[in-house]
Short mmCIF file of C-alpha atoms and ligand atoms in Angstrom, two decimals:
data_model
loop_
_atom_site.label_atom_id
_atom_site.label_comp_id
_atom_site.label_asym_id
_atom_site.label_seq_id
_atom_site.Cartn_x
_atom_site.Cartn_y
_atom_site.Cartn_z
CA MET A 138 -4.16 -124.37 -36.67
CA THR A 139 -2.66 -126.30 -33.81
CA ALA A 140 -4.57 -125.76 -30.62
CA ARG A 141 -2.99 -124.21 -27.55
CA VAL A 142 -3.00 -126.47 -24.52
CA LEU A 143 -5.40 -125.91 -21.62
CA ASP A 144 -2.87 -127.36 -19.20
CA GLY A 145 -4.91 -128.70 -16.28
CA LYS A 146 -1.85 -130.14 -14.58
CA ALA A 147 -0.05 -126.78 -14.50
CA VAL A 148 -3.13 -124.81 -13.38
CA ALA A 149 -3.89 -127.44 -10.71
CA ARG A 150 -0.32 -127.02 -9.40
CA GLN A 151 -0.94 -123.27 -9.06
CA ILE A 152 -4.18 -123.88 -7.16
CA PHE A 153 -2.52 -126.43 -4.85
CA ALA A 154 0.17 -123.82 -4.10
CA GLU A 155 -2.48 -121.17 -3.37
CA VAL A 156 -4.45 -123.45 -1.02
CA SER A 157 -1.25 -124.63 0.66
CA GLN A 158 -0.38 -121.00 1.39
CA ALA A 159 -3.91 -120.25 2.66
CA VAL A 160 -3.84 -123.30 4.98
CA ALA A 161 -0.44 -122.26 6.35
CA VAL A 162 -1.63 -118.69 7.00
CA ARG A 163 -4.81 -119.94 8.70
CA VAL A 164 -3.04 -122.45 10.94
CA SER A 165 -0.23 -120.06 11.90
CA ALA A 166 -2.89 -117.55 12.98
CA GLY A 167 -4.33 -120.19 15.34
CA GLY A 168 -7.11 -121.33 13.01
CA SER A 169 -8.20 -124.95 12.59
CA ARG A 170 -6.58 -127.23 10.03
CA PRO A 171 -9.09 -128.56 7.45
CA LYS A 172 -9.72 -132.29 7.22
CA LEU A 173 -11.08 -134.24 4.24
CA ALA A 174 -12.79 -137.61 4.75
CA THR A 175 -13.08 -139.80 1.66
CA VAL A 176 -15.31 -142.86 1.38
CA LEU A 177 -14.70 -145.56 -1.20
CA VAL A 178 -17.00 -148.56 -1.56
CA GLY A 179 -15.46 -151.50 -3.42
CA ASP A 180 -12.13 -151.78 -5.18
CA ASP A 181 -12.64 -150.53 -8.75
CA PRO A 182 -9.02 -149.89 -9.82
CA ALA A 183 -9.68 -146.45 -11.38
CA SER A 184 -11.60 -145.31 -8.26
CA VAL A 185 -8.84 -146.59 -5.97
CA GLN A 186 -6.32 -144.60 -8.00
CA TYR A 187 -8.47 -141.43 -7.86
CA ILE A 188 -8.95 -141.72 -4.08
CA GLU A 189 -5.23 -142.20 -3.53
CA LEU A 190 -4.46 -139.10 -5.61
CA LYS A 191 -7.05 -137.08 -3.67
CA GLN A 192 -5.56 -138.24 -0.36
CA LYS A 193 -2.05 -137.36 -1.59
CA ASN A 194 -3.14 -133.91 -2.82
CA ALA A 195 -4.73 -133.16 0.58
CA ARG A 196 -1.55 -134.12 2.45
CA GLN A 197 0.61 -132.07 0.06
CA VAL A 198 -1.21 -128.84 0.91
CA GLY A 199 -1.37 -129.47 4.67
CA ILE A 200 -4.97 -130.69 4.77
CA GLU A 201 -5.54 -133.70 7.04
CA SER A 202 -7.35 -136.68 5.63
CA GLU A 203 -9.19 -139.87 6.54
CA ASP A 204 -9.49 -142.71 4.03
CA HIS A 205 -12.58 -144.89 4.62
CA ARG A 206 -12.70 -148.09 2.57
CA LEU A 207 -15.77 -150.33 2.58
CA PRO A 208 -16.14 -153.72 0.88
CA ALA A 209 -17.95 -154.00 -2.46
CA ASN A 210 -20.96 -155.73 -0.85
CA THR A 211 -21.59 -152.89 1.65
CA THR A 212 -25.23 -151.86 2.13
CA THR A 213 -26.65 -148.37 1.63
CA GLU A 214 -27.46 -148.31 5.39
CA ALA A 215 -23.81 -148.88 6.25
CA VAL A 216 -22.68 -145.98 4.01
CA VAL A 217 -25.44 -143.72 5.37
CA ASN A 218 -24.36 -144.61 8.93
CA LEU A 219 -20.72 -143.84 8.15
CA VAL A 220 -21.71 -140.48 6.60
CA GLY A 221 -23.83 -139.72 9.71
CA GLY A 222 -20.81 -140.35 11.90
CA LEU A 223 -18.60 -138.10 9.75
CA ASN A 224 -21.27 -135.35 9.83
CA ALA A 225 -21.19 -135.48 13.63
CA ASP A 226 -17.38 -135.65 13.83
CA GLU A 227 -16.20 -132.16 14.79
CA SER A 228 -12.73 -132.84 13.34
CA VAL A 229 -14.04 -133.45 9.79
CA SER A 230 -14.51 -130.42 7.48
CA ALA A 231 -15.51 -132.14 4.26
CA ILE A 232 -16.82 -135.51 3.06
CA LEU A 233 -16.43 -137.10 -0.39
CA VAL A 234 -18.15 -140.37 -1.34
CA GLN A 235 -16.45 -141.57 -4.51
CA GLN A 236 -18.71 -142.31 -7.48
CA PRO A 237 -19.64 -144.57 -9.12
CA ALA A 238 -20.52 -146.80 -6.17
CA PRO A 239 -21.52 -150.47 -6.63
CA PRO A 240 -25.08 -150.90 -7.97
CA GLN A 241 -26.72 -151.91 -4.66
CA ILE A 242 -25.79 -148.53 -3.15
CA ASP A 243 -28.61 -145.99 -3.42
CA MET A 244 -26.52 -142.86 -4.04
CA THR A 245 -29.56 -140.59 -3.71
CA ARG A 246 -29.94 -141.69 -0.09
CA VAL A 247 -26.21 -141.33 0.53
CA VAL A 248 -26.10 -137.81 -0.92
CA LEU A 249 -29.20 -136.78 1.07
CA ALA A 250 -27.48 -138.04 4.23
CA LEU A 251 -24.57 -135.57 3.81
CA ASP A 252 -24.50 -132.43 5.92
CA PRO A 253 -24.63 -129.80 3.12
CA VAL A 254 -21.87 -127.81 4.85
CA LYS A 255 -19.53 -130.83 4.54
CA ASP A 256 -20.70 -131.82 1.03
CA VAL A 257 -17.43 -131.00 -0.72
CA ASP A 258 -18.75 -132.27 -4.09
CA GLY A 259 -21.75 -129.91 -4.08
CA PHE A 260 -24.05 -132.87 -4.84
CA HIS A 261 -26.58 -132.33 -2.01
CA PRO A 262 -29.83 -130.70 -3.28
CA VAL A 263 -29.27 -127.73 -0.94
CA ASN A 264 -25.95 -126.96 -2.66
CA ALA A 265 -27.23 -127.83 -6.14
CA GLY A 266 -30.25 -125.56 -5.51
CA LEU A 267 -28.16 -122.64 -4.24
CA VAL A 268 -25.85 -122.93 -7.28
CA ALA A 269 -28.80 -123.30 -9.71
CA LEU A 270 -30.49 -120.20 -8.30
CA GLY A 271 -27.23 -118.26 -8.17
CA PHE A 272 -27.64 -117.70 -4.42
CA PRO A 273 -24.46 -117.28 -2.35
CA GLY A 274 -23.06 -120.03 -0.14
CA GLY A 275 -23.61 -123.07 -2.39
CA VAL A 276 -20.75 -125.48 -3.04
CA GLU A 277 -19.92 -125.66 -6.75
CA PRO A 278 -19.20 -129.24 -7.95
CA CYS A 279 -15.49 -129.86 -8.48
CA THR A 280 -15.37 -130.79 -12.18
CA PRO A 281 -17.61 -127.93 -13.43
CA ALA A 282 -15.81 -125.44 -11.17
CA GLY A 283 -12.48 -126.75 -12.48
CA ILE A 284 -13.58 -126.25 -16.09
CA ILE A 285 -14.54 -122.61 -15.43
CA GLU A 286 -11.25 -122.01 -13.58
CA LEU A 287 -9.25 -123.51 -16.46
CA LEU A 288 -11.01 -121.27 -19.02
CA ASP A 289 -10.58 -118.20 -16.79
CA ARG A 290 -6.89 -118.73 -16.15
CA ALA A 291 -6.27 -119.11 -19.90
CA GLY A 292 -8.02 -115.75 -20.42
CA ILE A 293 -10.84 -117.28 -22.50
CA ARG A 294 -13.90 -115.04 -22.55
CA ILE A 295 -17.02 -116.83 -21.28
CA GLU A 296 -19.41 -113.87 -21.29
CA GLY A 297 -21.41 -113.81 -24.51
CA ALA A 298 -19.76 -116.97 -25.87
CA ASN A 299 -21.83 -119.72 -27.46
CA ALA A 300 -21.16 -122.58 -25.05
CA VAL A 301 -22.27 -126.10 -25.93
CA VAL A 302 -22.21 -128.81 -23.27
CA VAL A 303 -22.53 -132.39 -24.50
CA GLY A 304 -23.91 -134.54 -21.67
CA ARG A 305 -26.48 -133.77 -18.98
CA SER A 306 -25.33 -135.76 -15.95
CA ASN A 307 -25.89 -134.38 -12.46
CA LEU A 308 -22.15 -134.85 -11.88
CA VAL A 309 -20.87 -132.78 -14.83
CA GLY A 310 -23.15 -131.73 -17.71
CA LYS A 311 -25.99 -130.05 -15.83
CA PRO A 312 -23.88 -128.12 -13.30
CA THR A 313 -21.37 -127.09 -15.99
CA ALA A 314 -24.23 -125.61 -18.04
CA LEU A 315 -25.43 -123.70 -14.96
CA LEU A 316 -21.99 -122.29 -14.16
CA LEU A 317 -21.49 -121.19 -17.79
CA LEU A 318 -24.92 -119.53 -17.71
CA LYS A 319 -24.02 -117.78 -14.45
CA ARG A 320 -21.02 -116.35 -16.33
CA ASN A 321 -23.30 -115.06 -19.07
CA ALA A 322 -22.53 -117.56 -21.81
CA THR A 323 -25.31 -118.54 -24.20
CA VAL A 324 -25.63 -122.19 -23.25
CA THR A 325 -26.91 -125.18 -25.21
CA VAL A 326 -27.08 -128.60 -23.56
CA CYS A 327 -26.91 -131.58 -25.92
CA HIS A 328 -27.38 -135.24 -24.97
CA SER A 329 -27.94 -138.71 -26.36
CA ARG A 330 -31.35 -137.80 -27.85
CA THR A 331 -30.17 -134.56 -29.49
CA LYS A 332 -30.96 -134.50 -33.21
CA ASP A 333 -27.96 -133.63 -35.37
CA LEU A 334 -25.40 -132.96 -32.66
CA ALA A 335 -22.98 -131.42 -35.18
CA THR A 336 -25.26 -128.46 -36.00
CA HIS A 337 -24.98 -127.44 -32.34
CA THR A 338 -21.30 -128.21 -31.74
CA ARG A 339 -20.21 -126.34 -34.91
CA ASN A 340 -21.66 -123.18 -33.41
CA ALA A 341 -19.72 -123.52 -30.15
CA ASP A 342 -17.08 -120.99 -29.12
CA ILE A 343 -16.70 -123.13 -25.99
CA LEU A 344 -17.36 -126.84 -26.42
CA VAL A 345 -17.47 -129.04 -23.31
CA SER A 346 -17.82 -132.74 -24.02
CA ALA A 347 -18.84 -134.94 -21.10
CA ALA A 348 -20.63 -137.68 -22.98
CA GLY A 349 -18.41 -140.64 -22.12
CA LYS A 350 -18.17 -141.83 -25.71
CA SER A 351 -14.82 -142.08 -27.47
CA ASN A 352 -14.54 -140.48 -30.94
CA LEU A 353 -17.96 -138.79 -30.51
CA ILE A 354 -16.63 -135.33 -31.43
CA THR A 355 -14.94 -135.46 -34.81
CA SER A 356 -12.89 -132.61 -36.23
CA ASP A 357 -15.66 -131.55 -38.67
CA MET A 358 -17.94 -130.91 -35.65
CA VAL A 359 -15.65 -128.23 -34.16
CA LYS A 360 -15.67 -124.53 -35.03
CA ALA A 361 -12.26 -123.15 -36.04
CA GLY A 362 -10.59 -121.56 -33.04
CA ALA A 363 -13.04 -122.97 -30.48
CA SER A 364 -12.04 -123.73 -26.90
CA VAL A 365 -12.62 -127.45 -26.45
CA VAL A 366 -12.80 -129.15 -23.05
CA ASP A 367 -12.71 -132.95 -23.13
CA VAL A 368 -14.05 -134.10 -19.76
CA SER A 369 -14.72 -137.80 -20.20
CA THR A 370 -12.60 -140.67 -19.01
CA ASN A 371 -13.09 -143.56 -21.43
CA TRP A 372 -10.89 -146.64 -21.62
CA LEU A 373 -9.85 -147.84 -25.07
CA ASP A 374 -7.48 -150.83 -25.19
CA GLY A 375 -6.36 -150.04 -21.63
CA ARG A 376 -5.58 -146.43 -22.51
CA GLN A 377 -7.38 -143.34 -21.13
CA VAL A 378 -9.08 -141.33 -23.87
CA GLY A 379 -11.79 -138.67 -23.94
CA ASP A 380 -14.63 -137.99 -26.38
CA LEU A 381 -12.56 -136.36 -29.15
CA GLY A 382 -11.68 -137.96 -32.45
CA PRO A 383 -8.41 -137.39 -34.34
CA GLY A 384 -7.66 -133.98 -35.79
CA VAL A 385 -9.68 -131.85 -33.34
CA ASP A 386 -6.37 -130.29 -32.25
CA GLU A 387 -5.91 -129.01 -35.82
CA VAL A 388 -9.22 -127.10 -35.72
CA ALA A 389 -9.58 -125.95 -32.11
CA GLY A 390 -7.95 -122.80 -30.73
CA TRP A 391 -7.60 -124.21 -27.20
CA LEU A 392 -7.78 -127.84 -26.14
CA THR A 393 -7.51 -129.84 -22.93
CA PRO A 394 -5.18 -132.83 -23.07
CA ASN A 395 -6.79 -136.04 -21.86
CA PRO A 396 -5.39 -137.20 -19.47
CA GLY A 397 -3.88 -134.06 -17.91
CA GLY A 398 -6.71 -131.59 -18.54
CA VAL A 399 -9.88 -131.73 -16.49
CA GLY A 400 -8.86 -134.56 -14.09
CA PRO A 401 -6.20 -132.60 -12.19
CA MET A 402 -8.54 -129.57 -12.10
CA THR A 403 -11.26 -131.66 -10.43
CA ARG A 404 -8.81 -132.66 -7.69
CA ALA A 405 -7.58 -129.07 -7.33
CA MET A 406 -11.13 -127.80 -6.84
CA LEU A 407 -11.81 -130.59 -4.34
CA ILE A 408 -8.87 -129.36 -2.27
CA LYS A 409 -10.04 -125.73 -2.63
CA ASN A 410 -13.61 -126.71 -1.65
CA THR A 411 -12.27 -128.59 1.41
CA PHE A 412 -10.45 -125.47 2.59
CA GLU A 413 -13.53 -123.34 1.95
CA ALA A 414 -15.77 -125.84 3.80
CA GLU A 415 -13.61 -125.41 6.90
CA VAL A 416 -13.64 -121.62 6.55
CA ARG A 417 -17.47 -121.67 6.28
CA ARG A 418 -17.73 -123.93 9.32
CA ARG A 419 -15.24 -121.99 11.43
CA PRO A 420 -14.78 -118.50 9.90
N1 GUN L 20 -16.17 -139.63 -9.61
C1 GUN L 20 -15.66 -138.95 -10.66
N2 GUN L 20 -15.56 -137.63 -10.36
C2 GUN L 20 -16.03 -137.49 -9.09
C3 GUN L 20 -16.16 -136.37 -8.23
O1 GUN L 20 -15.86 -135.22 -8.57
N3 GUN L 20 -16.65 -136.65 -7.00
C4 GUN L 20 -17.03 -137.89 -6.60
N4 GUN L 20 -17.53 -138.04 -5.37
N5 GUN L 20 -16.91 -138.95 -7.38
C5 GUN L 20 -16.41 -138.75 -8.61
#
């Protein structure tokens, strides 16, 4: 078998077109134009590249943007103060603080400082709690929401599927497990202390790997025909790779390329969440 491609780039393009249309309709009816404020601390090259892509995507769909850059030695207080100012700024719909931040930044304090209505990542406990409980109004984090959207638009059935998530980060693993559960999958969460990872992954109809470890998922660990989502961004000899070893494409039924799978979907959902943040703020 050669897996069919879960083409994140193509689906992201569709979502950008949909949001672009929604922004145009809103503004032409006299509604406010959304604005995304991004905050980047330090100059990690990958993070700089991600922020520039996010800024570009916002502009392309008619969303305004502000690009806040702080030096690598910035204090937590300075980031919290900036976030406070953006919360109070009536022109800003949505705030994103790029992660990872340098080690002296206490991200818990930064996330708690966000106005939950402007928390476009869905990282604030109010949003995480609403999503975990399945209550309406919570912001779904961009990467997990992008994974669900990618599966849906390929027509992959989530309800009743055995879904295995490898990784339990607050950024990806945990919220992805919750969103799959909300869609009535039978969800298993594996992590670095899981005994015999392969016994779990071999049972997966949907396998989401967000472990951050290259070659972790070998082809013998994948069920024939499974839908495999490779979330991680690992760097191997200067090249971006995910968690999958060689030959997984021969076993899987559906597979995300990496790069070009989940990354573009994360940015598409960020843009969608920015639009929705403005609609929530000013219906
Ligand atoms: N770093 C990698 N992915 C993300 C994301 O979705 N949001 C933020 N804020 N930082 C990230």
